[in-house]
Short mmCIF file of C-alpha atoms in Angstrom, two decimals:
data_model
loop_
_atom_site.label_atom_id
_atom_site.label_comp_id
_atom_site.label_asym_id
_atom_site.label_seq_id
_atom_site.Cartn_x
_atom_site.Cartn_y
_atom_site.Cartn_z
CA UNK A 1 -39.69 -76.90 -118.71
CA UNK A 2 -40.40 -73.53 -120.25
CA UNK A 3 -44.10 -74.28 -120.42
CA UNK A 4 -44.41 -75.20 -116.74
CA UNK A 5 -42.54 -72.05 -115.79
CA UNK A 6 -45.05 -69.95 -117.70
CA UNK A 7 -48.02 -71.74 -116.20
CA UNK A 8 -46.67 -71.32 -112.67
CA UNK A 9 -46.15 -67.63 -113.35
CA UNK A 10 -49.66 -67.21 -114.70
CA UNK A 11 -51.02 -69.11 -111.70
CA UNK A 12 -49.28 -66.69 -109.33
CA UNK A 13 -50.62 -63.83 -111.42
CA UNK A 14 -54.13 -65.23 -111.15
CA UNK A 15 -53.92 -65.64 -107.38
CA UNK A 16 -52.68 -62.07 -106.99
CA UNK A 17 -55.46 -60.88 -109.26
CA UNK A 18 -58.07 -62.75 -107.20
CA UNK A 19 -56.76 -61.20 -103.98
CA UNK A 20 -56.83 -57.74 -105.52
CA UNK A 21 -60.35 -58.29 -106.77
CA UNK A 22 -61.48 -59.40 -103.29
CA UNK A 23 -59.85 -56.28 -101.84
CA UNK A 24 -61.64 -54.18 -104.45
CA UNK A 25 -64.99 -55.81 -103.64
CA UNK A 26 -64.66 -55.23 -99.91
CA UNK A 27 -63.35 -51.68 -100.29
CA UNK A 28 -66.16 -50.97 -102.74
CA UNK A 29 -68.78 -52.26 -100.30
CA UNK A 30 -67.38 -50.10 -97.50
CA UNK A 31 -67.24 -46.98 -99.67
CA UNK A 32 -70.63 -47.59 -101.22
CA UNK A 33 -72.41 -48.20 -97.90
CA UNK A 34 -71.25 -44.79 -96.80
CA UNK A 35 -71.78 -43.08 -100.15
CA UNK A 36 -75.23 -44.54 -100.61
CA UNK A 37 -76.47 -43.52 -97.18
CA UNK A 38 -74.98 -40.05 -97.56
CA UNK A 39 -76.50 -39.76 -101.03
CA UNK A 40 -79.88 -40.85 -99.73
CA UNK A 41 -79.55 -38.32 -96.94
CA UNK A 42 -78.67 -35.42 -99.19
CA UNK A 43 -81.45 -36.24 -101.64
CA UNK A 44 -83.90 -36.20 -98.72
CA UNK A 45 -82.19 -33.08 -97.34
CA UNK A 46 -80.89 -34.70 -94.15
CA UNK A 47 -77.23 -35.39 -93.34
CA UNK A 48 -77.22 -39.21 -93.42
CA UNK A 49 -74.79 -40.97 -91.06
CA UNK A 50 -73.32 -38.27 -88.88
CA UNK A 51 -72.39 -39.45 -85.42
CA UNK A 52 -69.72 -42.15 -85.88
CA UNK A 53 -66.48 -40.32 -86.59
CA UNK A 54 -66.24 -36.96 -88.35
CA UNK A 55 -69.22 -36.69 -90.74
CA UNK A 56 -70.08 -40.31 -89.90
CA UNK A 57 -67.15 -41.56 -91.92
CA UNK A 58 -66.65 -44.55 -89.63
CA UNK A 59 -70.27 -45.70 -90.00
CA UNK A 60 -69.48 -48.60 -92.40
CA UNK A 61 -66.79 -49.80 -89.97
CA UNK A 62 -69.30 -49.77 -87.12
CA UNK A 63 -71.84 -51.55 -89.32
CA UNK A 64 -69.44 -54.29 -90.32
CA UNK A 65 -68.35 -54.74 -86.69
CA UNK A 66 -72.00 -55.20 -85.78
CA UNK A 67 -72.50 -57.75 -88.56
CA UNK A 68 -69.39 -59.67 -87.48
CA UNK A 69 -70.48 -59.79 -83.85
CA UNK A 70 -74.02 -60.89 -84.59
CA UNK A 71 -75.28 -64.32 -83.76
CA UNK A 72 -75.72 -66.64 -86.73
CA UNK A 73 -79.31 -67.67 -86.25
CA UNK A 74 -80.49 -70.72 -88.17
CA UNK A 75 -84.26 -71.13 -88.27
CA UNK A 76 -85.95 -74.50 -87.82
CA UNK A 77 -86.34 -76.90 -90.76
CA UNK A 78 -83.98 -75.19 -93.15
CA UNK A 79 -82.25 -77.14 -95.88
CA UNK A 80 -78.94 -77.01 -94.07
CA UNK A 81 -76.45 -77.49 -96.91
CA UNK A 82 -78.17 -75.12 -99.31
CA UNK A 83 -78.79 -72.57 -96.57
CA UNK A 84 -75.07 -72.27 -95.91
CA UNK A 85 -74.08 -72.65 -99.54
CA UNK A 86 -76.29 -69.86 -100.89
CA UNK A 87 -74.35 -66.82 -99.54
CA UNK A 88 -71.07 -68.36 -100.70
CA UNK A 89 -72.58 -69.05 -104.09
CA UNK A 90 -73.73 -65.45 -104.27
CA UNK A 91 -70.27 -64.15 -103.45
CA UNK A 92 -67.86 -66.39 -105.35
CA UNK A 93 -69.04 -66.06 -109.00
CA UNK A 94 -68.75 -62.28 -108.78
CA UNK A 95 -65.08 -62.80 -108.03
CA UNK A 96 -64.70 -64.66 -111.31
CA UNK A 97 -66.65 -62.04 -113.22
CA UNK A 98 -64.14 -59.32 -112.40
CA UNK A 99 -61.24 -61.22 -113.95
CA UNK A 100 -61.82 -60.41 -117.66
CA UNK A 101 -62.60 -56.73 -117.05
CA UNK A 102 -59.91 -54.50 -118.63
CA UNK A 103 -59.30 -51.95 -115.91
CA UNK A 104 -56.40 -50.42 -117.82
CA UNK A 105 -54.47 -51.05 -121.04
CA UNK A 106 -52.28 -53.57 -119.21
CA UNK A 107 -54.32 -54.05 -116.03
CA UNK A 108 -56.42 -57.07 -116.93
CA UNK A 109 -56.46 -60.07 -114.62
CA UNK A 110 -57.29 -62.69 -117.23
CA UNK A 111 -57.06 -61.87 -120.92
CA UNK A 112 -59.68 -64.17 -122.42
CA UNK A 113 -60.87 -63.90 -126.03
CA UNK A 114 -64.54 -64.38 -125.06
CA UNK A 115 -64.82 -62.24 -121.93
CA UNK A 116 -68.37 -61.21 -122.77
CA UNK A 117 -69.53 -64.82 -122.80
CA UNK A 118 -67.75 -65.51 -119.51
CA UNK A 119 -69.44 -62.57 -117.80
CA UNK A 120 -72.89 -63.24 -119.19
CA UNK A 121 -72.69 -66.96 -118.42
CA UNK A 122 -71.56 -66.64 -114.82
CA UNK A 123 -73.76 -63.65 -114.02
CA UNK A 124 -76.61 -66.15 -113.85
CA UNK A 125 -75.05 -67.80 -110.81
CA UNK A 126 -76.10 -64.92 -108.58
CA UNK A 127 -79.66 -65.71 -109.55
CA UNK A 128 -79.18 -69.34 -108.57
CA UNK A 129 -77.83 -68.20 -105.20
CA UNK A 130 -80.92 -66.06 -104.64
CA UNK A 131 -83.15 -68.98 -105.57
CA UNK A 132 -81.34 -71.37 -103.24
CA UNK A 133 -81.36 -68.86 -100.37
CA UNK A 134 -85.08 -68.28 -100.69
CA UNK A 135 -85.90 -71.95 -101.18
CA UNK A 136 -83.71 -73.36 -98.42
CA UNK A 137 -84.64 -70.96 -95.65
CA UNK A 138 -88.16 -72.42 -95.22
CA UNK A 139 -89.89 -69.07 -95.18
CA UNK A 140 -92.84 -67.84 -97.21
CA UNK A 141 -91.23 -64.46 -97.82
CA UNK A 142 -88.03 -66.19 -98.83
CA UNK A 143 -89.69 -68.40 -101.41
CA UNK A 144 -91.73 -65.48 -102.79
CA UNK A 145 -88.58 -63.39 -103.10
CA UNK A 146 -86.75 -66.25 -104.76
CA UNK A 147 -89.58 -66.73 -107.26
CA UNK A 148 -89.54 -63.06 -108.09
CA UNK A 149 -85.75 -63.03 -108.37
CA UNK A 150 -85.80 -65.84 -110.91
CA UNK A 151 -88.67 -64.43 -112.99
CA UNK A 152 -87.03 -61.02 -113.03
CA UNK A 153 -83.46 -62.15 -113.56
CA UNK A 154 -84.27 -64.56 -116.38
CA UNK A 155 -86.42 -61.96 -118.11
CA UNK A 156 -83.96 -59.09 -117.91
CA UNK A 157 -80.94 -61.15 -118.92
CA UNK A 158 -82.24 -61.40 -122.48
CA UNK A 159 -82.40 -57.69 -123.41
CA UNK A 160 -79.13 -57.20 -121.55
CA UNK A 161 -77.39 -59.81 -123.69
CA UNK A 162 -78.97 -58.43 -126.87
CA UNK A 163 -77.91 -54.88 -126.01
CA UNK A 164 -74.33 -55.97 -125.38
CA UNK A 165 -74.44 -58.09 -128.54
CA UNK A 166 -75.09 -54.99 -130.62
CA UNK A 167 -71.79 -53.54 -129.41
CA UNK A 168 -70.08 -56.89 -130.01
CA UNK A 169 -71.43 -56.87 -133.60
CA UNK A 170 -70.12 -53.38 -134.09
CA UNK A 171 -66.67 -54.13 -132.74
CA UNK A 172 -66.42 -57.61 -134.21
CA UNK A 173 -64.83 -59.02 -131.07
CA UNK A 174 -65.94 -60.60 -127.81
CA UNK A 175 -62.74 -59.57 -126.09
CA UNK A 176 -63.45 -56.79 -123.62
CA UNK A 177 -60.02 -55.23 -124.20
CA UNK A 178 -60.72 -55.05 -127.94
CA UNK A 179 -64.08 -53.41 -127.29
CA UNK A 180 -62.47 -50.77 -125.07
CA UNK A 181 -59.64 -50.31 -127.58
CA UNK A 182 -62.04 -49.87 -130.50
CA UNK A 183 -63.50 -46.72 -128.94
CA UNK A 184 -61.67 -43.43 -129.27
CA UNK A 185 -60.29 -41.23 -126.56
CA UNK A 186 -62.71 -38.36 -127.15
CA UNK A 187 -66.11 -38.71 -125.45
CA UNK A 188 -67.98 -38.37 -128.75
CA UNK A 189 -66.28 -41.48 -130.05
CA UNK A 190 -67.56 -43.69 -127.25
CA UNK A 191 -70.18 -46.31 -127.94
CA UNK A 192 -73.04 -44.72 -126.03
CA UNK A 193 -73.43 -42.20 -128.86
CA UNK A 194 -73.50 -44.65 -131.75
CA UNK A 195 -75.54 -47.19 -129.74
CA UNK A 196 -77.87 -44.95 -127.72
CA UNK A 197 -80.71 -47.44 -127.61
CA UNK A 198 -78.44 -50.27 -126.49
CA UNK A 199 -76.98 -47.97 -123.84
CA UNK A 200 -80.44 -47.09 -122.55
CA UNK A 201 -81.58 -50.71 -122.52
CA UNK A 202 -78.42 -51.73 -120.72
CA UNK A 203 -78.92 -49.01 -118.10
CA UNK A 204 -82.43 -50.28 -117.36
CA UNK A 205 -81.46 -53.93 -117.29
CA UNK A 206 -78.41 -53.40 -115.10
CA UNK A 207 -80.64 -51.95 -112.40
CA UNK A 208 -82.98 -54.92 -112.72
CA UNK A 209 -80.16 -57.48 -112.81
CA UNK A 210 -78.63 -56.16 -109.60
CA UNK A 211 -82.05 -56.18 -107.87
CA UNK A 212 -81.84 -52.50 -107.05
CA UNK A 213 -84.71 -50.07 -106.62
CA UNK A 214 -86.95 -49.38 -108.53
CA UNK A 215 -86.65 -53.05 -109.54
CA UNK A 216 -85.86 -54.46 -106.09
CA UNK A 217 -88.85 -56.79 -106.12
CA UNK A 218 -86.95 -59.85 -104.79
CA UNK A 219 -86.07 -57.91 -101.63
CA UNK A 220 -89.00 -55.49 -101.50
CA UNK A 221 -88.80 -54.73 -97.79
CA UNK A 222 -92.28 -53.25 -97.55
CA UNK A 223 -93.97 -56.37 -98.88
CA UNK A 224 -91.53 -59.28 -98.37
CA UNK A 225 -89.61 -58.11 -95.24
CA UNK A 226 -86.29 -58.84 -96.95
CA UNK A 227 -87.26 -61.32 -99.67
CA UNK A 228 -84.84 -64.13 -100.31
CA UNK A 229 -82.45 -63.19 -97.48
CA UNK A 230 -85.12 -62.79 -94.80
CA UNK A 231 -83.72 -65.62 -92.67
CA UNK A 232 -80.07 -64.64 -92.97
CA UNK A 233 -78.34 -62.83 -90.16
CA UNK A 234 -74.77 -61.83 -89.39
CA UNK A 235 -72.22 -62.90 -91.96
CA UNK A 236 -74.73 -64.71 -94.17
CA UNK A 237 -76.49 -61.43 -94.71
CA UNK A 238 -73.16 -59.62 -95.02
CA UNK A 239 -72.12 -61.89 -97.88
CA UNK A 240 -75.37 -61.17 -99.75
CA UNK A 241 -74.84 -57.49 -99.10
CA UNK A 242 -71.24 -57.65 -100.30
CA UNK A 243 -72.20 -59.53 -103.44
CA UNK A 244 -74.98 -57.04 -104.18
CA UNK A 245 -72.52 -54.17 -104.14
CA UNK A 246 -69.95 -56.20 -106.03
CA UNK A 247 -72.58 -56.98 -108.68
CA UNK A 248 -73.34 -53.28 -108.93
CA UNK A 249 -69.67 -52.54 -109.42
CA UNK A 250 -69.37 -55.28 -112.03
CA UNK A 251 -72.24 -54.05 -114.18
CA UNK A 252 -70.86 -50.53 -113.84
CA UNK A 253 -67.45 -51.68 -115.09
CA UNK A 254 -69.08 -53.55 -117.97
CA UNK A 255 -71.08 -50.41 -118.77
CA UNK A 256 -67.91 -48.30 -118.69
CA UNK A 257 -66.09 -50.76 -120.94
CA UNK A 258 -68.87 -51.28 -123.46
CA UNK A 259 -70.42 -47.84 -123.72
CA UNK A 260 -68.22 -45.24 -122.05
CA UNK A 261 -64.84 -45.87 -123.63
CA UNK A 262 -63.31 -48.07 -120.94
CA UNK A 263 -59.89 -46.88 -119.86
CA UNK A 264 -59.78 -44.14 -122.49
CA UNK A 265 -60.33 -40.52 -121.63
CA UNK A 266 -59.77 -37.07 -123.09
CA UNK A 267 -56.38 -36.88 -121.40
CA UNK A 268 -53.99 -39.56 -120.16
CA UNK A 269 -55.52 -43.00 -120.79
CA UNK A 270 -55.32 -45.34 -117.84
CA UNK A 271 -57.18 -47.37 -115.25
CA UNK A 272 -58.33 -44.19 -113.46
CA UNK A 273 -60.74 -43.46 -116.29
CA UNK A 274 -62.34 -46.90 -115.90
CA UNK A 275 -62.82 -46.27 -112.20
CA UNK A 276 -64.19 -42.74 -112.68
CA UNK A 277 -66.69 -43.95 -115.26
CA UNK A 278 -67.72 -47.02 -113.27
CA UNK A 279 -68.31 -44.96 -110.14
CA UNK A 280 -70.26 -42.41 -112.15
CA UNK A 281 -72.57 -45.26 -113.19
CA UNK A 282 -72.74 -46.34 -109.52
CA UNK A 283 -73.73 -42.81 -108.53
CA UNK A 284 -76.42 -42.97 -111.20
CA UNK A 285 -77.74 -46.24 -109.73
CA UNK A 286 -77.87 -44.70 -106.24
CA UNK A 287 -79.53 -41.60 -107.63
CA UNK A 288 -82.37 -43.50 -109.29
CA UNK A 289 -82.78 -45.70 -106.23
CA UNK A 290 -83.70 -42.68 -104.14
CA UNK A 291 -85.83 -41.10 -106.87
CA UNK A 292 -88.22 -43.72 -108.17
CA UNK A 293 -90.78 -45.80 -106.29
CA UNK A 294 -90.75 -49.56 -106.70
CA UNK A 295 -92.69 -50.85 -109.72
CA UNK A 296 -95.37 -53.50 -109.42
CA UNK A 297 -94.36 -56.99 -110.50
CA UNK A 298 -96.57 -57.12 -113.59
CA UNK A 299 -95.29 -53.69 -114.60
CA UNK A 300 -91.74 -54.95 -114.18
CA UNK A 301 -92.31 -57.89 -116.51
CA UNK A 302 -94.34 -55.77 -118.94
CA UNK A 303 -91.48 -53.28 -119.27
CA UNK A 304 -89.20 -56.14 -120.13
CA UNK A 305 -91.29 -58.31 -122.46
CA UNK A 306 -93.26 -55.57 -124.17
CA UNK A 307 -90.63 -52.89 -124.52
CA UNK A 308 -87.04 -53.81 -123.80
CA UNK A 309 -87.02 -57.14 -125.61
CA UNK A 310 -88.55 -55.90 -128.93
CA UNK A 311 -86.47 -52.74 -128.79
CA UNK A 312 -83.24 -54.66 -128.21
CA UNK A 313 -84.04 -57.06 -131.06
CA UNK A 314 -84.83 -54.10 -133.30
CA UNK A 315 -81.59 -52.43 -132.25
CA UNK A 316 -79.60 -55.57 -132.96
CA UNK A 317 -81.25 -55.94 -136.37
CA UNK A 318 -80.56 -52.32 -137.33
CA UNK A 319 -76.95 -52.69 -136.20
CA UNK A 320 -76.54 -55.84 -138.27
CA UNK A 321 -78.05 -54.19 -141.36
CA UNK A 322 -75.85 -51.11 -141.04
CA UNK A 323 -72.73 -53.24 -140.56
CA UNK A 324 -73.67 -55.29 -143.64
CA UNK A 325 -74.24 -52.18 -145.74
CA UNK A 326 -71.21 -50.14 -144.67
CA UNK B 1 -103.41 -46.09 -133.58
CA UNK B 2 -103.67 -47.71 -130.16
CA UNK B 3 -100.06 -48.78 -130.43
CA UNK B 4 -98.99 -45.24 -131.33
CA UNK B 5 -100.77 -43.82 -128.31
CA UNK B 6 -99.16 -46.48 -126.11
CA UNK B 7 -95.73 -45.49 -127.42
CA UNK B 8 -96.53 -41.81 -126.82
CA UNK B 9 -97.71 -42.58 -123.27
CA UNK B 10 -94.51 -44.41 -122.52
CA UNK B 11 -92.39 -41.59 -123.90
CA UNK B 12 -94.28 -39.18 -121.67
CA UNK B 13 -93.65 -41.57 -118.79
CA UNK B 14 -89.94 -41.51 -119.55
CA UNK B 15 -90.03 -37.72 -119.52
CA UNK B 16 -91.70 -37.77 -116.10
CA UNK B 17 -88.88 -40.00 -114.84
CA UNK B 18 -86.40 -37.37 -116.04
CA UNK B 19 -88.34 -34.66 -114.19
CA UNK B 20 -88.18 -36.74 -111.01
CA UNK B 21 -84.45 -37.18 -111.36
CA UNK B 22 -84.03 -33.44 -111.85
CA UNK B 23 -85.92 -32.80 -108.60
CA UNK B 24 -83.86 -35.23 -106.53
CA UNK B 25 -80.68 -34.03 -108.22
CA UNK B 26 -81.53 -30.46 -107.24
CA UNK B 27 -82.37 -31.50 -103.68
CA UNK B 28 -78.99 -33.21 -103.42
CA UNK B 29 -77.21 -29.86 -103.66
CA UNK B 30 -79.62 -27.82 -101.56
CA UNK B 31 -78.81 -27.11 -97.90
CA UNK B 32 -79.93 -29.64 -95.31
CA UNK B 33 -83.07 -29.15 -93.25
CA UNK B 34 -82.01 -31.23 -90.27
CA UNK B 35 -81.18 -29.72 -86.88
CA UNK B 36 -78.58 -31.64 -84.88
CA UNK B 37 -80.40 -31.42 -81.61
CA UNK B 38 -77.90 -31.41 -78.77
CA UNK B 39 -75.56 -29.08 -80.67
CA UNK B 40 -78.10 -26.92 -82.53
CA UNK B 41 -81.61 -25.87 -81.67
CA UNK B 42 -84.60 -25.02 -83.82
CA UNK B 43 -84.95 -21.37 -84.79
CA UNK B 44 -87.71 -19.61 -82.81
CA UNK B 45 -89.64 -18.66 -85.95
CA UNK B 46 -89.90 -22.36 -86.81
CA UNK B 47 -91.19 -23.10 -83.31
CA UNK B 48 -94.26 -20.85 -83.79
CA UNK B 49 -96.09 -23.61 -85.66
CA UNK B 50 -94.97 -26.36 -83.29
CA UNK B 51 -97.71 -27.84 -81.14
CA UNK B 52 -96.05 -29.13 -78.01
CA UNK B 53 -97.48 -30.08 -74.61
CA UNK B 54 -100.43 -28.11 -73.28
CA UNK B 55 -100.21 -24.86 -71.37
CA UNK B 56 -102.81 -22.59 -69.83
CA UNK B 57 -103.67 -19.42 -71.70
CA UNK B 58 -103.57 -16.09 -69.93
CA UNK B 59 -106.72 -14.37 -68.79
CA UNK B 60 -108.29 -11.76 -71.04
CA UNK B 61 -108.72 -9.12 -68.35
CA UNK B 62 -106.11 -10.17 -65.82
CA UNK B 63 -103.05 -11.50 -67.59
CA UNK B 64 -101.73 -13.22 -64.48
CA UNK B 65 -104.85 -15.38 -64.02
CA UNK B 66 -106.03 -18.41 -65.92
CA UNK B 67 -109.22 -18.37 -67.95
CA UNK B 68 -110.13 -21.84 -66.71
CA UNK B 69 -113.57 -22.16 -65.07
CA UNK B 70 -113.06 -25.79 -63.96
CA UNK B 71 -115.95 -27.06 -66.05
CA UNK B 72 -114.18 -30.42 -66.53
CA UNK B 73 -115.02 -30.54 -70.25
CA UNK B 74 -111.35 -31.14 -71.10
CA UNK B 75 -110.94 -33.88 -68.50
CA UNK B 76 -114.07 -35.66 -69.82
CA UNK B 77 -113.14 -35.21 -73.46
CA UNK B 78 -109.58 -36.38 -73.09
CA UNK B 79 -109.12 -39.84 -74.67
CA UNK B 80 -106.05 -40.53 -72.53
CA UNK B 81 -107.42 -39.28 -69.20
CA UNK B 82 -104.35 -37.17 -68.71
CA UNK B 83 -106.03 -34.04 -67.29
CA UNK B 84 -106.95 -33.56 -63.62
CA UNK B 85 -108.74 -30.31 -62.73
CA UNK B 86 -109.86 -29.60 -59.16
CA UNK B 87 -112.22 -26.69 -58.59
CA UNK B 88 -111.62 -24.34 -55.70
CA UNK B 89 -114.23 -23.97 -52.94
CA UNK B 90 -114.64 -20.20 -53.30
CA UNK B 91 -115.00 -19.56 -57.05
CA UNK B 92 -114.81 -21.06 -60.48
CA UNK B 93 -111.03 -21.01 -60.71
CA UNK B 94 -109.11 -24.29 -60.36
CA UNK B 95 -106.74 -25.01 -57.47
CA UNK B 96 -105.06 -27.96 -59.15
CA UNK B 97 -104.43 -28.40 -62.85
CA UNK B 98 -102.36 -31.52 -63.46
CA UNK B 99 -101.46 -32.64 -66.94
CA UNK B 100 -99.83 -36.05 -67.45
CA UNK B 101 -97.75 -35.63 -70.58
CA UNK B 102 -96.87 -39.35 -70.69
CA UNK B 103 -100.54 -40.14 -71.46
CA UNK B 104 -101.18 -37.23 -73.79
CA UNK B 105 -101.45 -37.94 -77.52
CA UNK B 106 -101.62 -34.25 -78.44
CA UNK B 107 -104.97 -34.81 -80.15
CA UNK B 108 -106.24 -31.35 -79.21
CA UNK B 109 -109.69 -32.51 -78.05
CA UNK B 110 -109.30 -30.48 -74.84
CA UNK B 111 -108.30 -27.37 -76.78
CA UNK B 112 -111.32 -27.78 -79.06
CA UNK B 113 -113.80 -28.36 -76.30
CA UNK B 114 -112.73 -25.66 -73.85
CA UNK B 115 -115.52 -23.04 -73.65
CA UNK B 116 -113.19 -20.26 -72.50
CA UNK B 117 -110.19 -21.14 -74.68
CA UNK B 118 -108.12 -21.58 -71.53
CA UNK B 119 -105.94 -24.37 -72.95
CA UNK B 120 -103.50 -23.96 -75.78
CA UNK B 121 -100.57 -25.84 -77.24
CA UNK B 122 -97.21 -24.56 -76.11
CA UNK B 123 -94.15 -24.31 -78.33
CA UNK B 124 -92.08 -26.19 -75.80
CA UNK B 125 -89.88 -28.51 -77.85
CA UNK B 126 -87.21 -29.62 -75.41
CA UNK B 127 -89.27 -31.40 -72.79
CA UNK B 128 -87.10 -34.31 -71.71
CA UNK B 129 -87.10 -36.29 -68.53
CA UNK B 130 -85.64 -39.43 -67.03
CA UNK B 131 -88.62 -40.17 -64.78
CA UNK B 132 -92.34 -40.49 -65.43
CA UNK B 133 -93.27 -38.40 -62.41
CA UNK B 134 -91.40 -35.42 -63.80
CA UNK B 135 -93.66 -35.43 -66.85
CA UNK B 136 -96.82 -34.89 -64.80
CA UNK B 137 -96.89 -31.14 -65.25
CA UNK B 138 -98.53 -28.67 -62.90
CA UNK B 139 -99.84 -26.17 -65.41
CA UNK B 140 -100.94 -23.58 -62.82
CA UNK B 141 -97.38 -23.46 -61.55
CA UNK B 142 -96.16 -23.24 -65.13
CA UNK B 143 -98.49 -20.29 -65.75
CA UNK B 144 -97.26 -18.56 -62.62
CA UNK B 145 -93.69 -18.97 -63.71
CA UNK B 146 -94.46 -17.59 -67.15
CA UNK B 147 -96.21 -14.63 -65.58
CA UNK B 148 -93.20 -14.05 -63.38
CA UNK B 149 -90.87 -14.29 -66.37
CA UNK B 150 -92.42 -11.42 -68.28
CA UNK B 151 -95.55 -9.89 -69.73
CA UNK B 152 -95.60 -11.62 -73.12
CA UNK B 153 -93.16 -14.53 -73.55
CA UNK B 154 -92.97 -16.01 -77.02
CA UNK B 155 -92.69 -19.73 -76.46
CA UNK B 156 -93.32 -21.81 -73.36
CA UNK B 157 -90.72 -20.84 -70.79
CA UNK B 158 -88.20 -23.28 -69.36
CA UNK B 159 -89.78 -26.37 -67.93
CA UNK B 160 -89.94 -26.65 -64.15
CA UNK B 161 -88.92 -30.30 -64.12
CA UNK B 162 -86.21 -30.50 -66.73
CA UNK B 163 -83.18 -29.52 -64.72
CA UNK B 164 -81.20 -32.65 -65.51
CA UNK B 165 -81.87 -32.72 -69.23
CA UNK B 166 -80.98 -29.04 -69.45
CA UNK B 167 -77.43 -29.97 -68.63
CA UNK B 168 -77.36 -32.07 -71.78
CA UNK B 169 -78.49 -29.23 -74.02
CA UNK B 170 -76.63 -26.12 -73.02
CA UNK B 171 -78.14 -23.98 -75.76
CA UNK B 172 -81.75 -24.93 -75.11
CA UNK B 173 -82.55 -21.80 -73.17
CA UNK B 174 -80.77 -19.53 -75.63
CA UNK B 175 -83.23 -18.94 -78.47
CA UNK B 176 -86.21 -18.89 -76.16
CA UNK B 177 -84.65 -16.26 -73.96
CA UNK B 178 -83.62 -14.28 -76.99
CA UNK B 179 -87.15 -14.42 -78.37
CA UNK B 180 -88.70 -13.53 -75.01
CA UNK B 181 -87.67 -9.90 -75.04
CA UNK B 182 -87.49 -9.29 -78.78
CA UNK B 183 -89.88 -8.94 -81.66
CA UNK B 184 -91.48 -12.34 -82.30
CA UNK B 185 -94.55 -12.37 -80.05
CA UNK B 186 -96.61 -15.47 -79.50
CA UNK B 187 -99.47 -15.39 -82.01
CA UNK B 188 -101.84 -16.94 -79.50
CA UNK B 189 -100.66 -15.22 -76.34
#
């Protein structure tokens, strides 16, 4: 009796958490569309969106209206099931990935002991969605983009895992709440100072994992039109777009939790610190997108296999040795 | 040794990335360069380097006359065939000088080839029209109007055919008028 009551309560909690996470994803996409275009504008010394509403603040609303009203065009000879499944598959796993993130001391949707494993395991699903989208849409650009997405995603997952593993070694826990709790309130007690190499490697790999410039090879609009989502229009495209921004937000939250002290800050710990830090990382991602040109594909893989992977293994080894000695 | 130099090269590369980020970060906070056209207009000093549609230069001796001798070099050299010059019966001066701006690619071949330097680029930025016919400009008429407007106007004076578009940009005449009487003289005029 008591047990079923608890499970019903936790189920309700989970549903509420899922709804909140969806709301966060959509709100994030709307804010980031505007912020990114404004940021791009200011970096190029032009105003960005300006005409829709005061200072173009209604531009994302107009954009989403356009996407909603667009015709869903299905090209000939697509693999029908996979073609419709791919955007959903890109969107849904991200929802799951937000659940173990400790937004605040008490604001965690799903307190799991192995949150790191959950995130790293399901992050690969986005890759599968990209592969399916490119494969099923019967388009040469699509399949090229999908091939690139897989080669890039598989490669960059390894140094990412190894960089996070160094922090896990140091904390001795795979629970994200424990990792945030283990760091102090003062900025100099956050992990990015005692794991600078892991922090740097994670910053590089998070850009590559979210397929953002300068590592946006799977989409590369100048060479592959739009890469894996070339044949998607209307809401299919919107779901890919939404999941791209949600993925960005996710890696930013993971970065904030692992390296930037999570919900802890110099004054007044709470979920606001997580959000400030995560959006600072987002601003960083936007900043480098509009600074660096896209790398060539062999350069992309060389950076990973020749530099990031050995460095992350070295970093993990040094961390292990220091933990053993101290 | 090779490995060391490779590491050094990559560190230098990382430094160059930092420099790039500093530049874009600085640009982010600098004032914008864009002019919101219907509400703002370009400053006259920025128009001096703007090469707009053609206009006829003023004569060296008689400022109210054109320098054109109707040699047809511009009409022959034009890749878009947008120039029509008709010589008068009495002298060398043209009676008709039509310039079809819809065909012009602003390549400057006519300006280069003109033996008397009678053609020059104007600084006319706000040439808008809703019909093709309105963009076939009578440059002799345009010269006459500029002569009537004053001895040395800075930029190309108001277009003869742009009455409707002028309603859309109320400030368009402002800076040009202001520059007409004041200091900034046309460097070519």
